[in-house]
Coordinates of C-alpha atoms and ligand atoms in Angstrom, one line a residue:
X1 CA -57.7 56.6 55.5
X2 CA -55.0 54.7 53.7
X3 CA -55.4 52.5 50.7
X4 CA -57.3 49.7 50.9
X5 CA -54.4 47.6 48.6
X6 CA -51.8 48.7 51.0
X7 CA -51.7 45.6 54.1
X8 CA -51.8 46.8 57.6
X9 CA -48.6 45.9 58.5
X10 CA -47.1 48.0 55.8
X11 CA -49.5 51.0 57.0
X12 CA -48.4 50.4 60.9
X13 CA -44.9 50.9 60.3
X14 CA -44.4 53.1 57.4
X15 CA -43.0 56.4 58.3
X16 CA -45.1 59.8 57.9
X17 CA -43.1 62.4 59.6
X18 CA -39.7 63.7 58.5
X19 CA -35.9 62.2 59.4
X20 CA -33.5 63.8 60.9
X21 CA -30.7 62.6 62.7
X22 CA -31.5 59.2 62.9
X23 CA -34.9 60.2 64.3
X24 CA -38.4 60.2 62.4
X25 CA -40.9 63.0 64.1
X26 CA -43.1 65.4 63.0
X27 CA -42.3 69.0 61.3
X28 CA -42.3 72.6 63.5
X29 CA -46.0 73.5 64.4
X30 CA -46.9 69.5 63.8
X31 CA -47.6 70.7 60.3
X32 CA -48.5 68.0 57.9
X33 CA -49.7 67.7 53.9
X34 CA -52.4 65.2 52.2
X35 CA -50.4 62.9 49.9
X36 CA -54.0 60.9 47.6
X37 CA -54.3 58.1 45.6
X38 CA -54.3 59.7 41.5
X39 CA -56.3 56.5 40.5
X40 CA -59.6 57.3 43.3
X41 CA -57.8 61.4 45.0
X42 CA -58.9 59.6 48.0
X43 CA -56.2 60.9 50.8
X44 CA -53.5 58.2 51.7
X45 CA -51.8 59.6 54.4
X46 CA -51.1 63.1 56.1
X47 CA -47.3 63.7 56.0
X48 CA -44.7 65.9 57.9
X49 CA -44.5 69.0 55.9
X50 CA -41.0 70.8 57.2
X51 CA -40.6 74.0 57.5
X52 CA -37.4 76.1 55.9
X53 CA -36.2 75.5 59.5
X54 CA -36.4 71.9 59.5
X55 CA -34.7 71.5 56.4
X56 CA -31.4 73.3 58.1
X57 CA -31.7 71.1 61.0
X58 CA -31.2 68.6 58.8
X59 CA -28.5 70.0 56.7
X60 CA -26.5 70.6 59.9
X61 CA -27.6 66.7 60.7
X62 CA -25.6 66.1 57.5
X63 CA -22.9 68.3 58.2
X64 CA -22.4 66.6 61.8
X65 CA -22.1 63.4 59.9
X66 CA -19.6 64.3 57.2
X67 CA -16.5 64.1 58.6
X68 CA -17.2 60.4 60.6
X69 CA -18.9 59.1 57.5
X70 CA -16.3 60.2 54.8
X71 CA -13.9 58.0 57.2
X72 CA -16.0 54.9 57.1
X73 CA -14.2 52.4 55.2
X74 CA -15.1 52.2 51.5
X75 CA -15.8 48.7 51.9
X76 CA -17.7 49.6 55.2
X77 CA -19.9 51.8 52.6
X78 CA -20.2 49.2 50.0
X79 CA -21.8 46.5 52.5
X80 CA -24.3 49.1 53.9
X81 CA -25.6 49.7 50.2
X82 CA -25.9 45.6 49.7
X83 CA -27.6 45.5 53.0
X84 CA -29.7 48.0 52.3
X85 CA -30.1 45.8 48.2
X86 CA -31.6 42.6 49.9
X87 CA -33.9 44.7 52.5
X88 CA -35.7 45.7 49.4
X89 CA -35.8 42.9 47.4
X90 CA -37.1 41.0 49.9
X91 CA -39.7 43.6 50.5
X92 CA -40.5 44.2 47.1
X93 CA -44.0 44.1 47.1
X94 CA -44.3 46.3 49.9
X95 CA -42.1 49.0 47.6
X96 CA -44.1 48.2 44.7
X97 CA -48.0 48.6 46.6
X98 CA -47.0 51.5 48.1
X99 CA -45.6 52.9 44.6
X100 CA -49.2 52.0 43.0
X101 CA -51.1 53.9 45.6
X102 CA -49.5 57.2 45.4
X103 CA -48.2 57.1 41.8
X104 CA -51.0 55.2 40.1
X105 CA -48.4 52.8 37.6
X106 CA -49.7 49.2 37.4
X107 CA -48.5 47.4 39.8
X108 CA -46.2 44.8 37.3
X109 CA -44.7 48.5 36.3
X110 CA -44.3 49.2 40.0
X111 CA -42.6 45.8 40.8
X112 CA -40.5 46.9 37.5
X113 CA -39.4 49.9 39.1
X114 CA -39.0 48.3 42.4
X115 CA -36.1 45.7 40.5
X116 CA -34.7 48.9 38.7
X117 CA -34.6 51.0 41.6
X118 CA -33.1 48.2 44.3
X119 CA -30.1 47.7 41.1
X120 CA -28.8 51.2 42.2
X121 CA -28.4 50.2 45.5
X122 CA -26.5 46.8 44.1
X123 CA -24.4 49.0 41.4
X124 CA -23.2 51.4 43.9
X125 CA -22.4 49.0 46.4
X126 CA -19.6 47.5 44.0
X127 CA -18.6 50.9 43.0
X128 CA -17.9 52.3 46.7
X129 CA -14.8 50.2 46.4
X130 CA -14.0 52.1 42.9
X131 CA -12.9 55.7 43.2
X132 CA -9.9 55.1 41.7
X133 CA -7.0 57.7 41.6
X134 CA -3.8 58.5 39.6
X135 CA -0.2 58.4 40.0
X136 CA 2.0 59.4 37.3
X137 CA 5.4 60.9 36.9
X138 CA 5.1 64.6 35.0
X139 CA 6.4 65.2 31.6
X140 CA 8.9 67.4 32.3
X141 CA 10.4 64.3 34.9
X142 CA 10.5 66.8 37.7
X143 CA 7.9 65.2 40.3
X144 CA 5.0 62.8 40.3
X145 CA 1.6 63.9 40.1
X146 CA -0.6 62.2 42.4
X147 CA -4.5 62.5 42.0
X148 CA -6.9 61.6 44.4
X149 CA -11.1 61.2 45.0
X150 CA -12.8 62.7 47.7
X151 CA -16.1 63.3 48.4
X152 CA -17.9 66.5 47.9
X153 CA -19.6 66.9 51.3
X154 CA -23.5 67.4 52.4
X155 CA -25.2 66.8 49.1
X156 CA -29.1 67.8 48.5
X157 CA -31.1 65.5 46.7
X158 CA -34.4 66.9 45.2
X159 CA -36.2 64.1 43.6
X160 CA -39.4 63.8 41.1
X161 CA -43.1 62.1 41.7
X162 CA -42.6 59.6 39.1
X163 CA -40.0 57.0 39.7
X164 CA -40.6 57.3 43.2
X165 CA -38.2 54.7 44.6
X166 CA -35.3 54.3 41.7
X167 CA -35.0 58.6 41.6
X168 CA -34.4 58.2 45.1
X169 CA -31.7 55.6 45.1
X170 CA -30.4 56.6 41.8
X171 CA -29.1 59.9 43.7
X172 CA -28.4 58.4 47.6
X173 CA -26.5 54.8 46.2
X174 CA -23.8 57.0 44.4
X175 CA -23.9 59.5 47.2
X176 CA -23.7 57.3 50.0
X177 CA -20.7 54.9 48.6
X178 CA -19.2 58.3 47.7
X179 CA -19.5 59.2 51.4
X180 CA -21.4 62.2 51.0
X181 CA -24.0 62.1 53.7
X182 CA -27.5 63.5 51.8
X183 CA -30.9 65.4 52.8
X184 CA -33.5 64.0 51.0
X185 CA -36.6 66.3 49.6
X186 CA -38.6 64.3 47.9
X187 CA -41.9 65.2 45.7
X188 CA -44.8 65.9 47.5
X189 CA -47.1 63.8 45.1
X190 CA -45.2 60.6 46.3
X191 CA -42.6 60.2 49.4
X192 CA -43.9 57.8 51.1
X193 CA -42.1 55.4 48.8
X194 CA -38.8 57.4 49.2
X195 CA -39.3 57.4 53.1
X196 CA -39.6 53.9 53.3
X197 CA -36.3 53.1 51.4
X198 CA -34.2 56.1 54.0
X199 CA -36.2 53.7 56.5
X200 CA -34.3 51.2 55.6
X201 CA -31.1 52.9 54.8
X202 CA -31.8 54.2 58.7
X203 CA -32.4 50.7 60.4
X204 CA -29.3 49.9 58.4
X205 CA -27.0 52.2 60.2
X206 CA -28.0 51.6 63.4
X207 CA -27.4 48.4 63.6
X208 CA -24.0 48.7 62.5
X209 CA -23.4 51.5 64.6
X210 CA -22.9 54.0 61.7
X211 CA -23.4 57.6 61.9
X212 CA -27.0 58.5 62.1
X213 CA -27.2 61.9 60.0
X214 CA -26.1 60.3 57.1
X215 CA -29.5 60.1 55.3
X216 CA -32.1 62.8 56.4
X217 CA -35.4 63.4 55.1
X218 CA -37.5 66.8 54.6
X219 CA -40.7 65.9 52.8
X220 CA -42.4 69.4 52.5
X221 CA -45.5 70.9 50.1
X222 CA -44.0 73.9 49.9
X223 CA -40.7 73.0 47.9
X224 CA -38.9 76.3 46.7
X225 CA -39.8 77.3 50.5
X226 CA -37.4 74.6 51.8
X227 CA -34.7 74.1 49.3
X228 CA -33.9 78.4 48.4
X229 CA -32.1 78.7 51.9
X230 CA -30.2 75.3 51.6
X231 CA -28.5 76.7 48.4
X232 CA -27.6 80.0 50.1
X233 CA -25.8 77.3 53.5
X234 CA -22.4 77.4 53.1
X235 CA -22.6 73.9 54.7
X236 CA -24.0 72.5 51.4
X237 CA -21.8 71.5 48.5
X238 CA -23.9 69.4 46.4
X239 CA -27.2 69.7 44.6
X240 CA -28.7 66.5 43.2
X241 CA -32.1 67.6 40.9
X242 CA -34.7 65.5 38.7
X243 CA -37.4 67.7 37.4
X244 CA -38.3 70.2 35.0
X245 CA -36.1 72.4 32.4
X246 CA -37.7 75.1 34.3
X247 CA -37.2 74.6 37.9
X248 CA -34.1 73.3 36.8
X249 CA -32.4 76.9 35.8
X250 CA -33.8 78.7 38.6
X251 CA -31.9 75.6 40.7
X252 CA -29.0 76.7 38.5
X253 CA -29.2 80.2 39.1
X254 CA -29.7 79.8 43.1
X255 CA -27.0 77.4 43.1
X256 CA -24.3 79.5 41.4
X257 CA -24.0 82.0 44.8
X258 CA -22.4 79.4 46.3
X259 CA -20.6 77.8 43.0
X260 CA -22.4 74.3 44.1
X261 CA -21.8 71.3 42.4
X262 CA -24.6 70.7 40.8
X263 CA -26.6 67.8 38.9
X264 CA -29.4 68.2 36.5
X265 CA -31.5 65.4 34.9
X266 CA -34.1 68.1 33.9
X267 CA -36.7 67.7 30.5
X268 CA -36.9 65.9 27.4
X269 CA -39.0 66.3 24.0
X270 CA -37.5 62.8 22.8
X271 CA -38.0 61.1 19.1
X272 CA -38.7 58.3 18.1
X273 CA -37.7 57.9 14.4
X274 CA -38.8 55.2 11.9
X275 CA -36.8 54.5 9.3
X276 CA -38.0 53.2 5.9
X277 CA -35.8 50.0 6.5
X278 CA -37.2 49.4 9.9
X279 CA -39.3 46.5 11.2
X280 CA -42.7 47.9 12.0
X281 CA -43.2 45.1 14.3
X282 CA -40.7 45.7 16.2
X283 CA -41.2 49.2 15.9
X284 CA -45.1 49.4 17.2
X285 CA -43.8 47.1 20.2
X286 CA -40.8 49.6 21.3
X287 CA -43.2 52.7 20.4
X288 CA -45.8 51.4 22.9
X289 CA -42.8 50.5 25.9
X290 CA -41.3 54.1 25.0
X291 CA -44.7 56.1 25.3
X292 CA -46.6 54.2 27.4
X293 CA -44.2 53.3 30.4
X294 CA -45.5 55.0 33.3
X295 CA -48.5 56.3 31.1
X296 CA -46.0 58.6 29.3
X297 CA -45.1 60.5 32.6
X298 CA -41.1 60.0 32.1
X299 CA -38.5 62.3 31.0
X300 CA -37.4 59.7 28.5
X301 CA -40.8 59.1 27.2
X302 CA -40.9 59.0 23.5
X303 CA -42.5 62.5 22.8
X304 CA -42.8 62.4 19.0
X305 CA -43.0 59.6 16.5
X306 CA -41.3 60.7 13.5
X307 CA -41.7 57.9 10.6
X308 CA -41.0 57.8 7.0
X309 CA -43.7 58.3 4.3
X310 CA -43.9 54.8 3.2
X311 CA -44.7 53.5 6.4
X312 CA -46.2 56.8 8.8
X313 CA -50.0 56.0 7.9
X314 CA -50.0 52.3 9.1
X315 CA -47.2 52.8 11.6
X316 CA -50.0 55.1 13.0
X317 CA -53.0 52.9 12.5
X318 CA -50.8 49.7 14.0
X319 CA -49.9 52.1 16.6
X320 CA -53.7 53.3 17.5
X321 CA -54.8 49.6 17.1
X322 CA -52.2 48.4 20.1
X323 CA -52.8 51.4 22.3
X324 CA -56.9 50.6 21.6
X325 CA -56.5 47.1 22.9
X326 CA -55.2 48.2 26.3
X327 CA -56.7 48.5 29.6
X328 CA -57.1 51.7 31.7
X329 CA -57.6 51.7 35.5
X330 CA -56.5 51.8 38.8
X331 CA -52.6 50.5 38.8
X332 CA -54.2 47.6 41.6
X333 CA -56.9 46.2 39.3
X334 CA -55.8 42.8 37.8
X335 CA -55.0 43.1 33.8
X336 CA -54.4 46.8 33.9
X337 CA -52.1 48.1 31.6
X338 CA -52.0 52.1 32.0
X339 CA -52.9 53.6 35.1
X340 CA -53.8 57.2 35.8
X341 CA -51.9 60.4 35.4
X342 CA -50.8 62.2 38.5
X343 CA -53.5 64.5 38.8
X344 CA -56.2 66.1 37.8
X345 CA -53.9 69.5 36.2
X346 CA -51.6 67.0 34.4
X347 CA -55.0 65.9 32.5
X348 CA -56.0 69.2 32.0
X349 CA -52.2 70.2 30.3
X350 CA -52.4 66.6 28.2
X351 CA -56.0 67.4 26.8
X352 CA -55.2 70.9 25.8
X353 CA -52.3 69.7 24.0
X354 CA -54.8 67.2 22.3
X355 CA -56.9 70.0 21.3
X356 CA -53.9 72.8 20.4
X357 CA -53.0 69.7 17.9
X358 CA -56.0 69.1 16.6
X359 CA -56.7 72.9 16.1
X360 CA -53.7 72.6 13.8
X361 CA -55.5 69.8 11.6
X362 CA -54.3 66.4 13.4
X363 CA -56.6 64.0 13.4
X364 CA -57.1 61.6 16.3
X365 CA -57.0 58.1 15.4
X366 CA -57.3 56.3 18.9
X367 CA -58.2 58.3 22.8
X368 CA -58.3 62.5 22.8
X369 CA -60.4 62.5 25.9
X370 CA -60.8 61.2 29.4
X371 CA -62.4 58.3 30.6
X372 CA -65.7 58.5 32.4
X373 CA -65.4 58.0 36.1
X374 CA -63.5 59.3 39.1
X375 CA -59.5 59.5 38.9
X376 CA -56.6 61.3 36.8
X377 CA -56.9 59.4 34.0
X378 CA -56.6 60.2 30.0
X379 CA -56.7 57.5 27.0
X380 CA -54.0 56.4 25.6
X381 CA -54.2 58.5 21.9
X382 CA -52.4 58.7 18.7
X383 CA -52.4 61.6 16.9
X384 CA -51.4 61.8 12.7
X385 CA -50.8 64.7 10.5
X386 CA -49.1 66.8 13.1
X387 CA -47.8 69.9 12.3
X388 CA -44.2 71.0 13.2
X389 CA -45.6 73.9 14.8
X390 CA -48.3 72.4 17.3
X391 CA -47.4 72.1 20.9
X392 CA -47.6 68.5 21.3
X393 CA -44.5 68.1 19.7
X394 CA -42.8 71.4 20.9
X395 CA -43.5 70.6 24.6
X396 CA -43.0 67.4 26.9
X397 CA -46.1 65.6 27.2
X398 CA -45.8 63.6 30.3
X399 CA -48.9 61.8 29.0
X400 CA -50.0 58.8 26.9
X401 CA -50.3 60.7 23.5
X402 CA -48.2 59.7 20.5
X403 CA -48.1 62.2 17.4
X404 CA -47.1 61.3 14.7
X405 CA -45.0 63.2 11.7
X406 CA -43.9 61.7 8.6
X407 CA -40.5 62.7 7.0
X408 CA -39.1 62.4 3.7
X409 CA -35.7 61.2 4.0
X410 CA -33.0 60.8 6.9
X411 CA -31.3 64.4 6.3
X412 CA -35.4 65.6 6.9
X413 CA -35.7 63.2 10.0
X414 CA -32.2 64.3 11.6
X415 CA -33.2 67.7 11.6
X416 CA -36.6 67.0 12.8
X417 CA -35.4 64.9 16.0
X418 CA -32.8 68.0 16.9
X419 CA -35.1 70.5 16.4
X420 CA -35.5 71.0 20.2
X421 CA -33.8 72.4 23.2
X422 CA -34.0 69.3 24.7
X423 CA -31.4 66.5 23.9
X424 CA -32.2 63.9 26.6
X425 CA -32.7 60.5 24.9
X426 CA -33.7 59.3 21.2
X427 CA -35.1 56.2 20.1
X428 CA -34.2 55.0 16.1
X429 CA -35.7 51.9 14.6
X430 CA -33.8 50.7 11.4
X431 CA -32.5 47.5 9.9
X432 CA -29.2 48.8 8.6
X433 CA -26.3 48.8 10.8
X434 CA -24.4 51.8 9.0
X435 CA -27.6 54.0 9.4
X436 CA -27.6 53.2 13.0
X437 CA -24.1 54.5 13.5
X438 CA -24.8 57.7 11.6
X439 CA -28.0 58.5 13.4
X440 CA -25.8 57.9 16.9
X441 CA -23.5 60.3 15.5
X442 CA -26.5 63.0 14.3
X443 CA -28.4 63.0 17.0
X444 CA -28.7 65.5 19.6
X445 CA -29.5 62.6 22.7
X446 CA -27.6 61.8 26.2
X447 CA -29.2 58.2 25.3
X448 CA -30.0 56.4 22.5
X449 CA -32.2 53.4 22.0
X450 CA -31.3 51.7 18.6
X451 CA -34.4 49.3 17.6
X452 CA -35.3 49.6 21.9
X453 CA -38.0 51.9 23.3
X454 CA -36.3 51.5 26.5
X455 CA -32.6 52.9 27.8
X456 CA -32.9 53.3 31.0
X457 CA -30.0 50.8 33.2
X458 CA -28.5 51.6 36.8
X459 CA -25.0 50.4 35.1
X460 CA -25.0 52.6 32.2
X461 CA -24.7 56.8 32.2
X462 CA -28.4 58.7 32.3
X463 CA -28.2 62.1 31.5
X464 CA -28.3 64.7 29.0
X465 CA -27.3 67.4 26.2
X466 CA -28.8 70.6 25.4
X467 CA -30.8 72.1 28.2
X468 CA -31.9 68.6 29.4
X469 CA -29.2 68.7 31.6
X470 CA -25.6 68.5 33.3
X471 CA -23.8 65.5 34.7
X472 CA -25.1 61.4 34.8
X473 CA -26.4 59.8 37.2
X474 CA -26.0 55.6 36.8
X475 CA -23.1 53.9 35.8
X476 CA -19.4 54.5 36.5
X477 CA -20.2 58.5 35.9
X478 CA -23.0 58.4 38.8
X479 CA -20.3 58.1 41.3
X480 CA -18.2 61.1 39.3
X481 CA -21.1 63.1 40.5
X482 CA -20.2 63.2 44.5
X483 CA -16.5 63.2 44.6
X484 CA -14.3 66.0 44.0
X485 CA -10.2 65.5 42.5
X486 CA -7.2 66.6 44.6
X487 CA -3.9 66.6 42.4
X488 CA -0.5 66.8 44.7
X489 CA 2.6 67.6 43.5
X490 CA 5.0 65.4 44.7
Ligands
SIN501 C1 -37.3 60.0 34.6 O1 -38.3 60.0 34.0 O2 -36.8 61.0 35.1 C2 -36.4 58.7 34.7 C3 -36.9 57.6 34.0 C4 -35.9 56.4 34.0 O3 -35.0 56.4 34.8 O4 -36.1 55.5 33.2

């Protein structure tokens, strides 16, 4: 049943039921889900689908955990994160075959995302040791003020399908050298990826005779099911999510009987703007990275390619031309460069977006359709002479179609690229160094990527404005995220 690219030994020992406690076994009622293949929708594996119960056994797993893990040495927690660093490197292709077969990336995208995700692991183990305080005598002279880090408590971690291992450790590095013990729920497109890494975490802590709730997983189909009760646990203080703009306020909403803290790396509608001093070259090379990464199926993706007059028509063309001489396929096939999209409704959205565009007189220079065969897959298109008004440039895409609009001048393009409720990131190509520094200033973006179509770094802050979300995850700030300040007044 499982993929054929995956090796045996990989398939013997990769977990398929749910963890709690330290323990892997299967949900109440032995009830599982099919996780497929999006490059064949073969079935992979059948997977532990827990139930609303299993997910507060698993909470109070967490909860059992806090207090011992919370008093585990900071350094103690830094050297279980750099443990846990190597195991993955030195498994990398494991991480990387497994995140082909139920994501569909390319496998040199997968190994990509194997590197990216293992550097949380790295950056968070030499920020364990960072949670710095504050000691200061008051203004008035009357005391000292002493301010101190501690960490938030059983945090819940709901992660997306399409960074399957670096969403996961970009949300349990920080939490874990925090020492916030974590449930896990992770998509039900791809956990296996996600299970494998709290495998490792979970060997880890054994072996050093750490406390074995610490990382817990609930992989589940039914998602809202699981996570609605969690919010309402009084034993829950944190909640971690990566998704939709959508799901993300009714998160928000749930969350606030409880005044959780909360997280949100939700939706993005992200431009990519073209000056008239910019070098196309470089431009068509960052467009393709920013659009095509993951076949467009990334919050960050570059959503609409806004490009001045002189140059939108052979931006376009130049852009049509690269995106022509790629190769579609299954992520394991040798020279593929865009795999498939996640399934077959996330082709169905991508076309009618096509065709909603091209209702509204764009013209389709390269792809518009699906390719012949079996699979999720959709050709990589560029679309010109888009109108402000279509939905491909209103709405996140999560495909591999660039539209393009052509501006006038920068005041046009500035108010263009923040005409959204999104502000997540922004991507400006221009030769001059004092436009650059305005554009930072104008627009409405978390992240910026100036003459780069890429942004994304464990050591710097992802997150964003607008409705695309609250808090950062990465960096110094990912930390932030799962400790709380106590000020005493001395
Ligand atoms: C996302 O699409 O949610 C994250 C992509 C990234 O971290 O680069």
């Amino acid at each position: 049943m499982a993929a054929a690219s995956l090796s045996p030994a990989l398939v013997a020992h990769l977990p398929t039921g749910m963890l709690v406690d330290g323990q892997w076994g299967p949900a109440t009622g032995g009830r599982t889900f099919e996780v497929r293949d999006p490059a064949t929708d073969e079935v992979l594996f059948d997977i532990a689908d827990a139930s609303p119960q299993d997910g507060r056994r698993a909470l109070a797993a967490a909860d059992d955990a806090a207090a011992a893990w919370r008093a585990v040495a900071p350094r103690e927690r830094s050297e279980l994160l750099r443990a846990v660093y190597a195991r993955v490197v030195a498994r990398a292709d494991a991480f990387a075959s497994l995140i082909t077969a139920e994501c569909g990336k390319p496998l040199a995208e997968a190994r990509a995302e194997v590197a990216y995700g293992a550097d949380f692991l790295r950056w968070y183990a030499e920020q364990a040791v960072r949670a710095d305080g504050l000691v200061r005598r008051s203004p008035s002279g009357a005391n000292r003020q002493l301010v101190h880090r501690r960490p938030v408590g059983p945090a819940l971690l709901v992660t997306p399908w399409n960074f399957p291992i670096a969403m996961a450790t970009r949300k349990i590095a920080p939490a874990l050298a925090a020492g916030c013990p974590v449930v896990i729920k992770p998509a039900h497109a791809t956990p296996l990826t996600t299970m494998l890494v709290a495998e490792v975490i979970r060997s880890e802590l054994a072996e050093r005779g750490l406390p074995a709730g610490v990382v817990n997983v609930v992989p589940t189909a039914s998602s809202s099911d699981l996570v609605s009760p969690l919010l309402d646990d009084d034993r829950l203080r944190k909640l971690s999510f990566t998704g939709s703009t959508a799901v993300g306020r009714t998160l928000l909403g749930q969350a606030a009987g409880q005044v959780l803290n909360c997280s949100m790396e939700l939706g993005g509608n992200a431009p990519f703007v073209v000056f008239s001093d910019a070098d196309l070259d470089a431009a068509v090379d960052g467009a393709t990275v920013a659009k095509l990464r993951n076949g467009g199926q990334s919050c960050v993706a570059a959503n609409r390619f806004l490009v001045h007059d002189s140059l939108a028509r052979e931006f376009a063309q130049r852009l049509a031309a690269r995106f022509e001489s790629l190769r579609v396929g299954p992520g394991t096939a040798e020279g593929v460069d865009v795999g498939p999209l996640i399934d077959a409704d996330a082709v169905r959205k991508v076309a009618e977006l096509v065709d909603d565009a091209s209702d509204h007189g764009a013209q389709v220079l390269t792809g518009g359709e699906r390719p012949e065969g079996a699979g999720s897959f959709f050709l990589p298109t560029v679309l010109s002479g888009v109108g402000a008004d279509a939905r491909v440039v209103r709405e996140e895409i999560f495909g591999p179609v660039a539209p393009v609009v052509a501006f006038a001048d920068d005041d046009e393009a500035i108010a263009l690229a923040n005409d959204t409720e999104y502000g997540l990131a922004a991507y400006a190509y221009t030769r001059s160094l004092d436009r650059a520094m305005r554009v930072t200033d104008d627009l409405e973006a978390g992240m910026i990527g100036i003459n780069r179509g890429m942004v994304s770094d464990a050591s710097a802050p992802f997150g964003g404005l607008k409705q695309s979300g609250l808090g950062r995850e990465g960096g110094e700030a990912g930390l932030e995220e799962y400790l709380e300040t106590v000020y005493v007044a001395l």
